[in-house]
Amino acid sequence: MVGDNLSKVELNTIDDLKTDLQKVITSEVKVVSEKEAFPEHGTVFILGTPTSNALIQELAIQKNINLSTEIPGSRGGIWAKVNHKNHKNAIVIGGSDLQGLQYAIYDYSKDVLGIDPLEYWTGKTASKIDNEAVFNFTAKTIAPPKVPPVLAYFENDVDELANYRGKLLEYDWETYTEMIDALVRMRYNAIQLFDMLGRPEFFIRPEYKKLKPDYQIDIDYIEKMIDYAQLKGMKVAVDFALGYQIHPMSADKADCWKTYKEDWLDAWRYYFEKTPLAKTDIFILRPRHQVWDWKYESTCGESKIDVFNEVYAAFGKLVDEYKPNASKVLVCYSDGMEMWNEGFRPPTDWTVLWSDHGFGDFEHLPNTTDNYEFGTYMHAGYWLNHTVHNPYPNKVETIMKEMFETYNADKFCLVNGQNFRPFLLNLEAYSAVCNNPDTFNADAFYKDWTSRYFSEAAAHHAIASMKYLHEAQEGRKGYVEHLWEIREAVSYLSNAPIRRPGKTPIPFDYKRVIGDYETTEHVAKNVQKALTEAEQGYQIEATDFYHAYVLLPAQLYNDLIAFETTLHSMTKLKNQFEKSKNVTFLNEAKALLPSAKAQLDVIYKHRASGDLDDKWKDWYAIKNRRQNNGFPTNDMLSAIKENLNKITP
């Protein structure tokens, strides 16, 4: 039973509950109005808020339930069993407000009906229950999240997720909507759109132009994406950078504010007046180059702190003009933190987000919050490890609690999820610590999360494997970082510079390789331990999701490190030859080429086979991988062989 004043978002959430019920019970499920006659038979769910459902308001006035707009408060809700009109044990699922109702409904689906909030992504389906099982709960108050008012997901570096099926560089509709649905169930209440607005790389960088030469943003599709997120109760955040294909500004106008100020302002006005970005709820800006994601270095002698003091005031006035009372957020990414500590200050109605270094830690900390509303920008995944996740619930616990307690950085949390699917664990950990930092415990979270999907014995190995995988990535090392290290080794072995589109070639140099030896050995030891633990768990529980989330990441990383280690052995031998002129070293290096070839074949094989579930076919396919740091090829090995033969005396 629903109220007559329910919103579209409320009805959508209630439809989700209806769908969840239909998955686990065999009875018919109907949605009816509170104004209809109260049902005499069947199980009745009374759903809504005190302002949307008069029945709930009536039950509250009669003290049958303890719910109001103040109790438990914004984003809080209840479950209760009530007797109403001689109908015993009707179920009330209510919220103090819309989001409180959402949390109450989705928690009920998870805890009582057994619906996995990540069902689409994990493949875990709920078991059938009898009708009486819907009453298997104790009356409960769902407390509002303690921090923050906004928990936002950043869709950044998602071109693998957008490529694995459907159109290149564009979400297929099922993937996008299932991602939004999962985020809402994890209590994310905002999404920052970025890649899908047409980031400059997609239509400017040669690698992407080769991948999709006819790339063209679909503005109607963007609007459809915004509308769906808002229908699910999520606010839409947008970084109003000026390089998107939706309306790109020339990059040569982005490094001199005083000359091109009006061009900047006109571009922003165009966003407001001519594009779906007018529907933005949260306006984000970074104090950086406004076309490319790099430092602002003025070509006309400006102080970048003075520039952005002006920029934030000017852009803030535009927001106030077009969207009064909308939220404005400064993300102090990279050098933005240094600028803050050196005196950069936006107007005081901006919320300030402090940025981690990509792997959950902070290289810089604020020397003052200066009484601004403060929050954080964190990474569940980072571009250096977007293929293989870096699981770190323990880091989430210690770092976030420190930020809450020391800096009151609890007003906003933006979480970068990269291409989403590999980073479910960290994404949920950030949600959990924000929901209640007082009770969040990383070890308990690990145990609860893995026990949702695996038996106790398999979960033990899964946790051990993921902890070793985290250790392997100590010092901001990740799968993609090793792709660069491999290019350095290949460059030295083939006596060829590293060529990068649009950039100056990097000369081959043995010194570039030396620094990679020690860290790669450290990674190799931990990745091998991660793989061993994963294989032991898989012997206990050979499920598709265990393979996808525990075994395959360790396997892919181990494959790459084995290949890199062989290349390092070859570089050492080549260097010994160069020092001694003893051809034996060169011959030993050449003798390793067949091993390197076999290892590269394994890398391609495991990435091509990928997941066991056909739904995720091509997820790790090389053709769909992100166009960053290149990828080793057989042509590289041929170039090495040719060079080693050429320099043999």
XYZ file of C-alpha atoms in Angstrom:
649
model
C 0.000 0.000 0.000
C 1.451 3.296 -1.117
C 0.456 6.890 -0.503
C -1.128 9.231 -2.999
C 1.660 11.773 -2.577
C 4.509 9.489 -3.538
C 7.165 10.787 -5.912
C 8.475 9.047 -9.020
C 11.613 8.083 -7.098
C 9.550 6.622 -4.268
C 7.418 4.621 -6.688
C 10.541 3.378 -8.459
C 12.001 2.154 -5.162
C 8.734 0.432 -4.265
C 8.733 -1.239 -7.675
C 12.205 -2.545 -6.820
C 10.768 -4.126 -3.657
C 7.970 -5.656 -5.715
C 10.557 -7.146 -8.100
C 12.606 -8.455 -5.170
C 9.552 -10.101 -3.607
C 8.645 -11.733 -6.899
C 12.106 -13.310 -7.026
C 11.652 -15.164 -3.736
C 7.934 -15.878 -3.261
C 5.338 -17.437 -5.559
C 2.353 -15.270 -4.592
C 1.147 -12.382 -6.716
C 2.405 -8.964 -5.632
C 0.266 -5.874 -6.217
C 0.850 -2.177 -5.601
C -2.354 -0.445 -4.393
C -3.253 3.012 -3.124
C -3.831 3.829 0.514
C -7.264 5.126 -0.529
C -8.379 1.683 -1.622
C -10.096 -0.619 0.858
C -7.588 -2.159 3.243
C -6.991 -5.754 2.047
C -8.675 -8.469 4.086
C -6.289 -11.190 2.976
C -2.640 -11.602 2.124
C 0.431 -9.914 3.522
C 0.256 -6.121 3.492
C 3.319 -3.889 3.211
C 2.640 -0.269 4.113
C 5.304 1.768 2.390
C 6.320 5.410 2.343
C 7.114 8.389 4.532
C 4.931 10.413 6.922
C 4.527 13.011 4.186
C 3.796 10.641 1.311
C 1.541 8.043 2.950
C -1.369 9.094 5.176
C -1.586 5.554 6.606
C 1.970 5.831 7.915
C 1.234 9.258 9.352
C -1.884 7.844 11.032
C 0.043 4.899 12.515
C 2.655 7.315 13.838
C 0.060 9.593 15.439
C -1.506 6.534 17.091
C 1.979 5.561 18.399
C 1.845 2.247 16.569
C 5.136 3.158 14.947
C 7.884 5.577 15.965
C 8.470 7.509 12.768
C 8.447 11.171 11.836
C 10.502 13.535 9.732
C 12.720 14.004 12.821
C 12.759 10.388 14.088
C 15.027 8.667 13.179
C 15.805 11.683 10.987
C 16.868 12.483 7.453
C 18.025 9.343 5.586
C 16.729 7.123 8.405
C 13.875 4.616 8.430
C 12.110 1.744 10.198
C 10.806 -1.778 9.849
C 7.781 -2.629 11.978
C 4.959 -5.164 12.321
C 1.579 -3.631 13.127
C -2.035 -4.649 13.607
C -4.194 -2.432 11.462
C -7.941 -2.758 10.887
C -7.898 -6.283 12.306
C -5.209 -7.301 9.850
C -2.564 -8.888 12.012
C 1.102 -8.373 11.338
C 1.022 -5.936 8.481
C 4.555 -4.773 7.693
C 5.536 -1.124 7.712
C 8.688 -0.119 5.862
C 9.001 3.610 6.208
C 11.460 6.449 6.082
C 11.745 9.867 7.627
C 12.334 11.016 4.085
C 12.754 9.521 0.644
C 16.306 8.293 1.138
C 15.407 6.852 4.518
C 12.656 4.877 2.797
C 15.132 3.689 0.162
C 17.603 2.438 2.759
C 14.817 0.745 4.746
C 13.516 -1.043 1.635
C 16.885 -2.081 0.252
C 18.113 -3.250 3.666
C 14.938 -5.300 4.040
C 15.515 -6.877 0.628
C 19.087 -7.727 1.569
C 18.644 -8.904 5.145
C 15.189 -10.492 5.093
C 14.614 -11.539 1.484
C 18.237 -12.478 0.810
C 18.646 -10.237 -2.262
C 22.294 -9.473 -2.942
C 22.616 -5.713 -3.588
C 25.274 -6.595 -6.185
C 23.330 -9.496 -7.689
C 23.867 -8.513 -11.320
C 27.614 -8.140 -10.823
C 28.250 -11.161 -8.611
C 25.749 -13.660 -10.003
C 24.503 -14.450 -6.488
C 20.749 -15.099 -6.652
C 18.301 -15.370 -3.772
C 16.629 -18.613 -2.727
C 12.873 -19.101 -2.669
C 11.160 -18.536 0.699
C 7.680 -19.216 2.010
C 5.273 -16.352 2.577
C 5.709 -16.378 6.344
C 9.446 -15.741 5.989
C 8.772 -12.117 5.076
C 7.972 -11.637 8.787
C 11.324 -13.076 9.925
C 12.669 -9.864 11.368
C 12.690 -7.889 14.572
C 11.347 -4.353 14.541
C 14.247 -2.135 13.627
C 15.279 1.470 13.293
C 17.596 2.125 10.359
C 19.736 4.952 11.648
C 20.725 7.739 9.254
C 24.277 7.424 7.953
C 26.640 9.229 10.291
C 28.701 10.700 7.477
C 28.493 12.171 4.914
C 25.374 13.911 3.549
C 26.633 13.008 0.060
C 28.318 9.744 -0.899
C 29.095 10.089 -4.601
C 30.436 7.648 -7.178
C 32.853 9.024 -9.784
C 32.557 7.325 -13.189
C 36.139 7.887 -14.284
C 38.451 5.809 -16.497
C 35.544 3.537 -17.380
C 36.309 2.868 -21.029
C 36.778 -0.883 -20.369
C 33.358 -1.047 -18.732
C 31.964 0.942 -21.641
C 33.658 -1.266 -24.238
C 33.140 -4.851 -23.227
C 29.868 -4.973 -25.140
C 27.781 -2.518 -27.107
C 29.215 0.646 -28.646
C 32.834 1.508 -27.962
C 33.342 4.269 -25.379
C 29.673 4.285 -24.414
C 27.844 2.380 -21.682
C 25.324 -0.095 -22.951
C 22.053 0.700 -21.216
C 21.894 -2.515 -19.183
C 25.403 -2.056 -17.775
C 24.775 1.572 -16.866
C 21.403 1.020 -15.207
C 22.594 -2.049 -13.304
C 25.555 -0.040 -12.031
C 23.254 2.751 -10.823
C 20.912 0.217 -9.188
C 23.811 -1.405 -7.336
C 25.181 1.954 -6.188
C 21.823 3.002 -4.764
C 21.583 -0.251 -2.824
C 25.085 0.463 -1.462
C 23.794 3.887 -0.266
C 25.598 5.984 -2.823
C 23.284 8.931 -3.384
C 25.109 10.802 -6.155
C 27.070 10.035 -9.304
C 29.627 12.245 -10.993
C 29.436 11.845 -14.757
C 32.741 12.353 -16.525
C 33.901 9.912 -19.204
C 30.462 9.686 -20.768
C 30.398 13.436 -21.402
C 33.139 12.838 -23.970
C 36.491 13.277 -22.250
C 39.104 14.854 -24.553
C 41.187 11.666 -24.878
C 38.330 9.919 -26.647
C 38.316 12.221 -29.661
C 41.838 13.719 -29.599
C 44.394 11.095 -28.538
C 45.666 8.968 -31.461
C 45.171 5.672 -29.614
C 41.494 6.391 -29.096
C 41.017 7.818 -32.595
C 42.415 4.557 -33.937
C 40.088 2.595 -31.647
C 37.010 4.592 -32.687
C 37.697 7.137 -35.441
C 34.033 8.149 -35.696
C 33.568 8.816 -31.977
C 30.686 11.219 -31.411
C 28.956 11.982 -28.150
C 25.223 11.217 -28.057
C 23.688 14.139 -26.181
C 20.234 12.559 -25.984
C 21.811 9.476 -24.406
C 23.574 11.656 -21.828
C 20.247 13.173 -20.867
C 18.722 9.711 -20.605
C 21.564 8.680 -18.275
C 21.038 11.754 -16.098
C 17.294 11.153 -15.936
C 17.746 7.533 -14.886
C 20.169 8.382 -12.091
C 17.794 11.031 -10.759
C 14.864 8.611 -11.032
C 16.784 6.277 -8.698
C 17.147 9.108 -6.157
C 20.736 9.989 -7.014
C 21.953 13.538 -7.428
C 23.993 14.131 -10.553
C 27.366 15.786 -10.124
C 29.429 17.186 -12.976
C 32.932 18.615 -13.084
C 32.386 21.648 -15.304
C 35.685 21.190 -17.123
C 35.711 22.651 -20.604
C 37.189 19.883 -22.736
C 34.210 17.530 -23.100
C 33.075 16.754 -26.622
C 29.608 17.857 -25.540
C 31.003 21.395 -26.092
C 34.808 21.521 -26.230
C 36.797 24.697 -25.744
C 40.138 24.964 -27.514
C 43.013 23.895 -25.258
C 45.019 27.003 -26.190
C 42.420 29.095 -24.374
C 42.699 27.084 -21.171
C 46.036 28.370 -19.902
C 45.472 32.140 -19.781
C 42.456 33.171 -17.738
C 42.903 36.917 -18.006
C 42.895 36.801 -21.826
C 40.224 34.164 -22.356
C 38.006 34.731 -19.313
C 34.943 35.454 -21.448
C 35.515 32.283 -23.470
C 35.511 30.263 -20.260
C 32.342 31.967 -19.039
C 30.623 31.599 -22.426
C 31.465 27.877 -22.490
C 29.952 27.431 -19.025
C 26.859 29.387 -20.037
C 26.497 27.090 -23.036
C 26.507 24.084 -20.665
C 23.719 25.686 -18.643
C 21.639 26.839 -21.588
C 22.149 24.305 -24.374
C 23.031 20.920 -22.842
C 21.586 18.357 -20.425
C 24.214 19.532 -17.909
C 21.606 22.108 -16.919
C 20.118 19.227 -14.884
C 23.263 19.034 -12.721
C 22.610 18.957 -8.955
C 26.206 19.220 -7.702
C 28.679 21.484 -9.489
C 32.304 20.392 -9.274
C 35.421 22.241 -10.361
C 39.120 21.389 -10.081
C 41.768 24.149 -9.862
C 43.596 22.777 -12.887
C 43.852 23.155 -16.647
C 40.220 23.172 -17.734
C 40.645 21.036 -20.863
C 43.355 18.514 -19.937
C 43.819 16.969 -16.510
C 47.147 18.578 -15.720
C 48.491 21.514 -13.738
C 47.467 25.005 -14.716
C 50.595 26.708 -15.977
C 49.775 30.185 -17.195
C 51.157 31.300 -20.553
C 50.540 34.930 -19.635
C 52.380 35.315 -16.330
C 49.507 34.741 -13.918
C 49.643 33.332 -10.398
C 47.473 30.212 -10.536
C 46.254 30.858 -6.986
C 45.063 34.338 -7.976
C 43.535 32.876 -11.142
C 41.487 30.272 -9.342
C 40.415 32.596 -6.563
C 38.788 34.552 -9.404
C 37.618 31.495 -11.350
C 35.734 29.974 -8.427
C 34.054 33.275 -7.606
C 33.025 33.803 -11.249
C 31.823 30.249 -11.812
C 30.040 30.274 -8.453
C 28.064 33.340 -9.548
C 26.982 31.505 -12.691
C 25.792 28.552 -10.625
C 23.867 30.905 -8.341
C 22.292 32.533 -11.380
C 21.222 29.356 -13.148
C 20.733 26.904 -10.258
C 20.235 28.835 -6.997
C 21.065 26.864 -3.837
C 22.797 24.079 -5.781
C 25.852 22.485 -4.189
C 29.316 23.640 -5.245
C 32.315 21.393 -4.679
C 36.042 22.071 -4.997
C 38.069 18.896 -5.579
C 41.640 19.646 -4.462
C 43.120 17.018 -6.751
C 46.928 16.774 -7.130
C 48.486 20.254 -7.000
C 45.144 21.634 -5.806
C 46.122 20.508 -2.307
C 49.404 22.406 -2.500
C 47.485 25.449 -3.719
C 45.125 25.184 -0.750
C 48.011 25.054 1.701
C 49.559 28.061 -0.040
C 46.443 30.220 0.346
C 44.022 29.383 -2.455
C 40.464 29.904 -1.201
C 37.176 29.691 -3.096
C 34.112 31.520 -1.755
C 33.000 30.021 1.548
C 29.901 28.347 0.101
C 32.105 25.789 -1.649
C 32.623 22.365 -0.045
C 36.286 21.341 -0.177
C 37.271 17.743 -0.996
C 40.752 16.557 -0.032
C 42.272 13.988 -2.377
C 44.103 10.761 -1.708
C 47.055 9.783 -3.899
C 45.074 7.147 -5.768
C 45.620 4.173 -3.461
C 43.744 5.334 -0.360
C 46.578 7.242 1.346
C 47.382 10.947 1.455
C 50.633 12.493 0.244
C 49.488 15.893 1.500
C 47.261 16.905 4.396
C 45.570 20.260 4.920
C 47.373 22.684 7.214
C 43.928 24.088 8.019
C 40.322 23.503 7.053
C 39.721 27.227 7.635
C 36.119 26.541 8.741
C 35.116 25.279 5.275
C 32.801 22.314 4.878
C 35.304 19.521 4.234
C 35.097 16.119 2.591
C 37.273 13.591 0.768
C 37.969 12.341 -2.734
C 39.010 8.673 -2.464
C 39.829 5.855 -4.868
C 38.270 2.396 -4.739
C 40.385 1.789 -7.828
C 43.069 3.800 -9.552
C 44.214 4.045 -13.153
C 47.491 2.283 -12.308
C 45.596 -0.774 -11.075
C 42.317 -0.603 -12.964
C 42.727 -4.141 -14.360
C 43.495 -5.837 -11.035
C 41.982 -4.399 -7.875
C 43.919 -3.388 -4.778
C 41.680 -4.571 -1.914
C 42.225 -2.386 1.172
C 39.344 -2.338 3.687
C 41.930 -1.929 6.487
C 43.249 1.215 4.844
C 39.691 2.456 4.328
C 39.101 2.066 8.057
C 42.212 3.838 9.330
C 42.394 6.625 6.745
C 38.708 7.566 6.718
C 38.377 7.549 10.488
C 41.418 9.814 10.701
C 39.936 12.214 8.153
C 36.619 12.309 9.997
C 38.152 12.778 13.440
C 41.085 15.091 12.673
C 39.717 17.260 9.868
C 35.924 16.904 10.179
C 36.036 15.839 6.542
C 32.594 14.300 6.788
C 30.417 16.506 4.607
C 31.017 14.772 1.259
C 32.755 11.621 0.073
C 33.539 11.179 -3.614
C 34.730 7.674 -4.517
C 36.436 6.859 -7.809
C 35.331 3.383 -8.842
C 37.222 3.157 -12.150
C 35.505 0.487 -14.238
C 33.353 -0.571 -11.275
C 33.169 -4.351 -11.393
C 36.656 -5.210 -10.074
C 36.287 -2.710 -7.233
C 33.061 -3.827 -5.558
C 34.788 -4.676 -2.280
C 36.396 -1.269 -1.784
C 33.288 0.545 -2.997
C 31.194 -1.180 -0.359
C 33.865 -0.606 2.300
C 33.748 3.152 1.709
C 29.966 3.062 1.968
C 30.118 1.062 5.204
C 32.640 3.327 6.935
C 30.596 6.388 5.980
C 27.412 4.754 7.236
C 28.901 4.229 10.690
C 32.604 4.827 11.324
C 32.147 3.949 14.997
C 31.200 0.356 14.220
C 33.154 -0.204 11.010
C 35.878 -2.791 11.479
C 37.868 -3.838 8.438
C 38.455 -7.439 9.491
C 34.787 -7.925 10.348
C 33.834 -6.298 7.050
C 36.140 -8.635 5.134
C 34.614 -11.634 6.877
C 31.017 -10.480 6.352
C 31.579 -9.569 2.696
C 33.276 -12.811 1.694
C 30.831 -14.962 3.701
C 28.053 -13.442 1.588
C 29.505 -15.230 -1.428
C 31.726 -18.079 -0.249
C 31.786 -20.890 2.291
C 33.790 -20.271 5.456
C 36.736 -22.334 4.216
C 36.826 -20.675 0.789
C 36.347 -17.219 2.335
C 39.432 -17.782 4.499
C 41.578 -18.251 1.386
C 39.826 -15.403 -0.443
C 40.700 -12.944 2.320
C 44.288 -14.182 2.515
C 44.649 -13.891 -1.258
C 43.249 -10.365 -1.373
C 45.489 -9.231 1.481
C 48.559 -10.490 -0.391
C 47.274 -8.758 -3.517
C 47.158 -5.536 -1.523
C 50.701 -6.068 -0.255
C 51.852 -6.597 -3.839
C 50.705 -3.074 -4.717
C 52.531 -1.307 -1.911
C 54.006 2.001 -3.019
C 51.397 2.757 -5.700
C 52.407 -0.226 -7.830
C 49.724 -1.750 -10.006
C 49.110 -3.746 -13.164
C 49.216 -0.677 -15.407
C 52.398 0.631 -13.775
C 54.063 -2.655 -14.697
C 52.968 -2.205 -18.295
C 55.106 0.940 -18.320
C 58.023 -0.871 -16.697
C 57.769 -3.532 -19.410
C 58.011 -0.814 -22.052
C 61.175 0.460 -20.358
C 62.703 -3.024 -20.452
C 61.647 -3.592 -24.064
C 63.101 -0.201 -25.022
C 66.493 -1.065 -23.534
C 66.553 -4.607 -24.944
C 65.661 -3.424 -28.456
C 67.794 -0.247 -28.383
C 64.717 1.765 -29.350
C 63.139 4.823 -27.718
C 59.729 4.664 -26.086
C 57.425 6.419 -28.502
C 54.298 8.123 -27.172
C 51.737 9.830 -29.435
C 52.099 13.594 -29.277
C 55.081 13.461 -26.918
C 58.846 13.466 -27.200
C 60.294 9.928 -27.484
C 62.104 8.655 -24.370
C 65.623 7.340 -25.172
C 66.418 3.760 -24.186
C 68.404 3.675 -20.962
C 69.422 0.843 -18.642
C 69.108 3.184 -15.663
C 65.350 3.271 -16.225
C 65.152 -0.480 -15.748
C 67.399 -0.773 -12.666
C 64.849 0.971 -10.443
C 62.198 -1.599 -11.329
C 64.085 -4.697 -10.168
C 63.542 -4.515 -6.427
C 59.879 -3.516 -6.523
C 59.059 -6.172 -9.110
C 60.684 -8.854 -6.927
C 58.550 -7.655 -4.000
C 55.426 -7.764 -6.155
C 56.301 -11.215 -7.503
C 56.584 -12.744 -4.025
C 53.235 -11.362 -2.861
C 51.357 -12.032 -6.088
C 52.540 -15.638 -6.035
C 51.244 -15.981 -2.471
C 47.967 -14.371 -3.545
C 47.661 -16.852 -6.410
C 48.443 -19.847 -4.190
C 45.762 -18.846 -1.669
C 43.270 -18.182 -4.461
C 43.908 -21.585 -6.030
C 43.440 -23.336 -2.678
C 40.116 -21.587 -2.169
C 39.023 -22.415 -5.703
C 39.709 -26.095 -5.054
C 37.174 -25.841 -2.215
C 34.611 -23.748 -4.065
C 34.875 -23.601 -7.841
C 32.205 -20.960 -8.478
C 32.184 -18.424 -11.278
C 32.323 -15.501 -8.868
C 35.211 -16.937 -6.844
C 37.081 -17.373 -10.107
C 36.193 -13.859 -11.285
C 36.863 -11.950 -8.086
C 39.598 -13.893 -6.312
C 41.435 -16.271 -8.642
C 41.507 -14.423 -11.962
C 42.895 -11.083 -10.658
C 45.800 -12.884 -8.946
C 46.349 -14.978 -12.052
C 46.401 -11.985 -14.419
C 48.810 -10.067 -12.216
C 51.071 -13.081 -11.754
C 51.148 -13.646 -15.524
C 52.322 -10.092 -16.136
C 54.965 -10.122 -13.398
C 56.385 -13.435 -14.618
C 56.827 -11.924 -18.069
C 58.390 -8.748 -16.677
C 60.757 -10.794 -14.498
C 62.023 -12.662 -17.551
C 62.618 -9.373 -19.361
C 64.537 -8.125 -16.318
C 66.741 -11.212 -16.433
C 67.466 -10.398 -20.072
C 68.245 -6.739 -19.322
C 70.762 -7.740 -16.657
C 72.476 -10.101 -19.102
C 72.564 -7.484 -21.842
C 74.087 -4.989 -19.413
C 76.712 -7.516 -18.344
C 77.594 -7.991 -22.010
C 77.913 -4.243 -22.502
C 80.290 -4.033 -19.569
C 82.365 -7.136 -20.307
C 81.870 -7.658 -24.070
C 81.500 -11.351 -23.190
C 79.139 -12.747 -25.806
C 78.073 -15.539 -23.430
C 75.814 -13.067 -21.617
C 74.179 -12.034 -24.868
C 73.547 -15.654 -25.847
C 72.006 -16.327 -22.426
C 69.713 -13.350 -22.930
C 68.627 -14.641 -26.344
C 68.012 -18.072 -24.842
C 65.320 -16.546 -22.630
C 63.258 -15.287 -25.569
C 61.247 -18.533 -25.965
C 60.290 -18.338 -22.271
C 59.224 -14.714 -22.685
C 57.178 -15.670 -25.755
C 55.442 -18.493 -23.860
C 54.702 -16.167 -20.938
C 53.264 -13.521 -23.233
C 51.054 -16.178 -24.826
C 49.749 -17.050 -21.348
C 48.939 -13.386 -20.671
C 46.887 -13.210 -23.856
C 45.248 -16.577 -23.222
C 44.054 -15.730 -19.719
C 42.866 -12.285 -20.746
C 41.029 -13.727 -23.749
C 39.314 -16.475 -21.738
C 38.587 -14.090 -18.868
C 35.535 -14.889 -16.805
C 33.792 -18.233 -16.836
C 30.364 -16.579 -16.945
C 29.375 -15.820 -20.548
C 27.773 -12.576 -19.369
C 31.256 -11.150 -18.881
C 32.756 -12.442 -22.126
C 35.455 -10.103 -23.427
C 35.733 -8.225 -20.127
C 39.545 -8.589 -20.158
C 39.924 -8.838 -23.937
C 42.982 -6.932 -25.138
C 40.902 -5.214 -27.826
C 38.804 -3.581 -25.097
C 41.578 -2.581 -22.694
C 42.252 1.022 -21.720
C 44.604 2.849 -24.034
C 47.216 3.719 -21.412
C 50.832 2.566 -20.973
C 50.599 0.332 -24.026
C 50.579 -3.459 -23.955
C 53.366 -5.966 -24.723
C 53.218 -7.616 -28.127
C 55.035 -10.315 -30.053
C 56.369 -7.571 -32.307
C 58.247 -6.206 -29.302
C 59.875 -9.587 -28.731
C 60.787 -9.744 -32.416
C 62.404 -6.317 -32.130
C 64.385 -7.519 -29.108
C 65.529 -10.630 -30.959
C 66.554 -8.604 -34.000
C 68.528 -6.158 -31.865
C 70.290 -8.846 -29.819
C 71.285 -10.619 -33.022
C 72.487 -7.363 -34.509
C 74.753 -6.499 -31.582
C 76.192 -10.003 -31.292
C 79.899 -9.751 -32.212
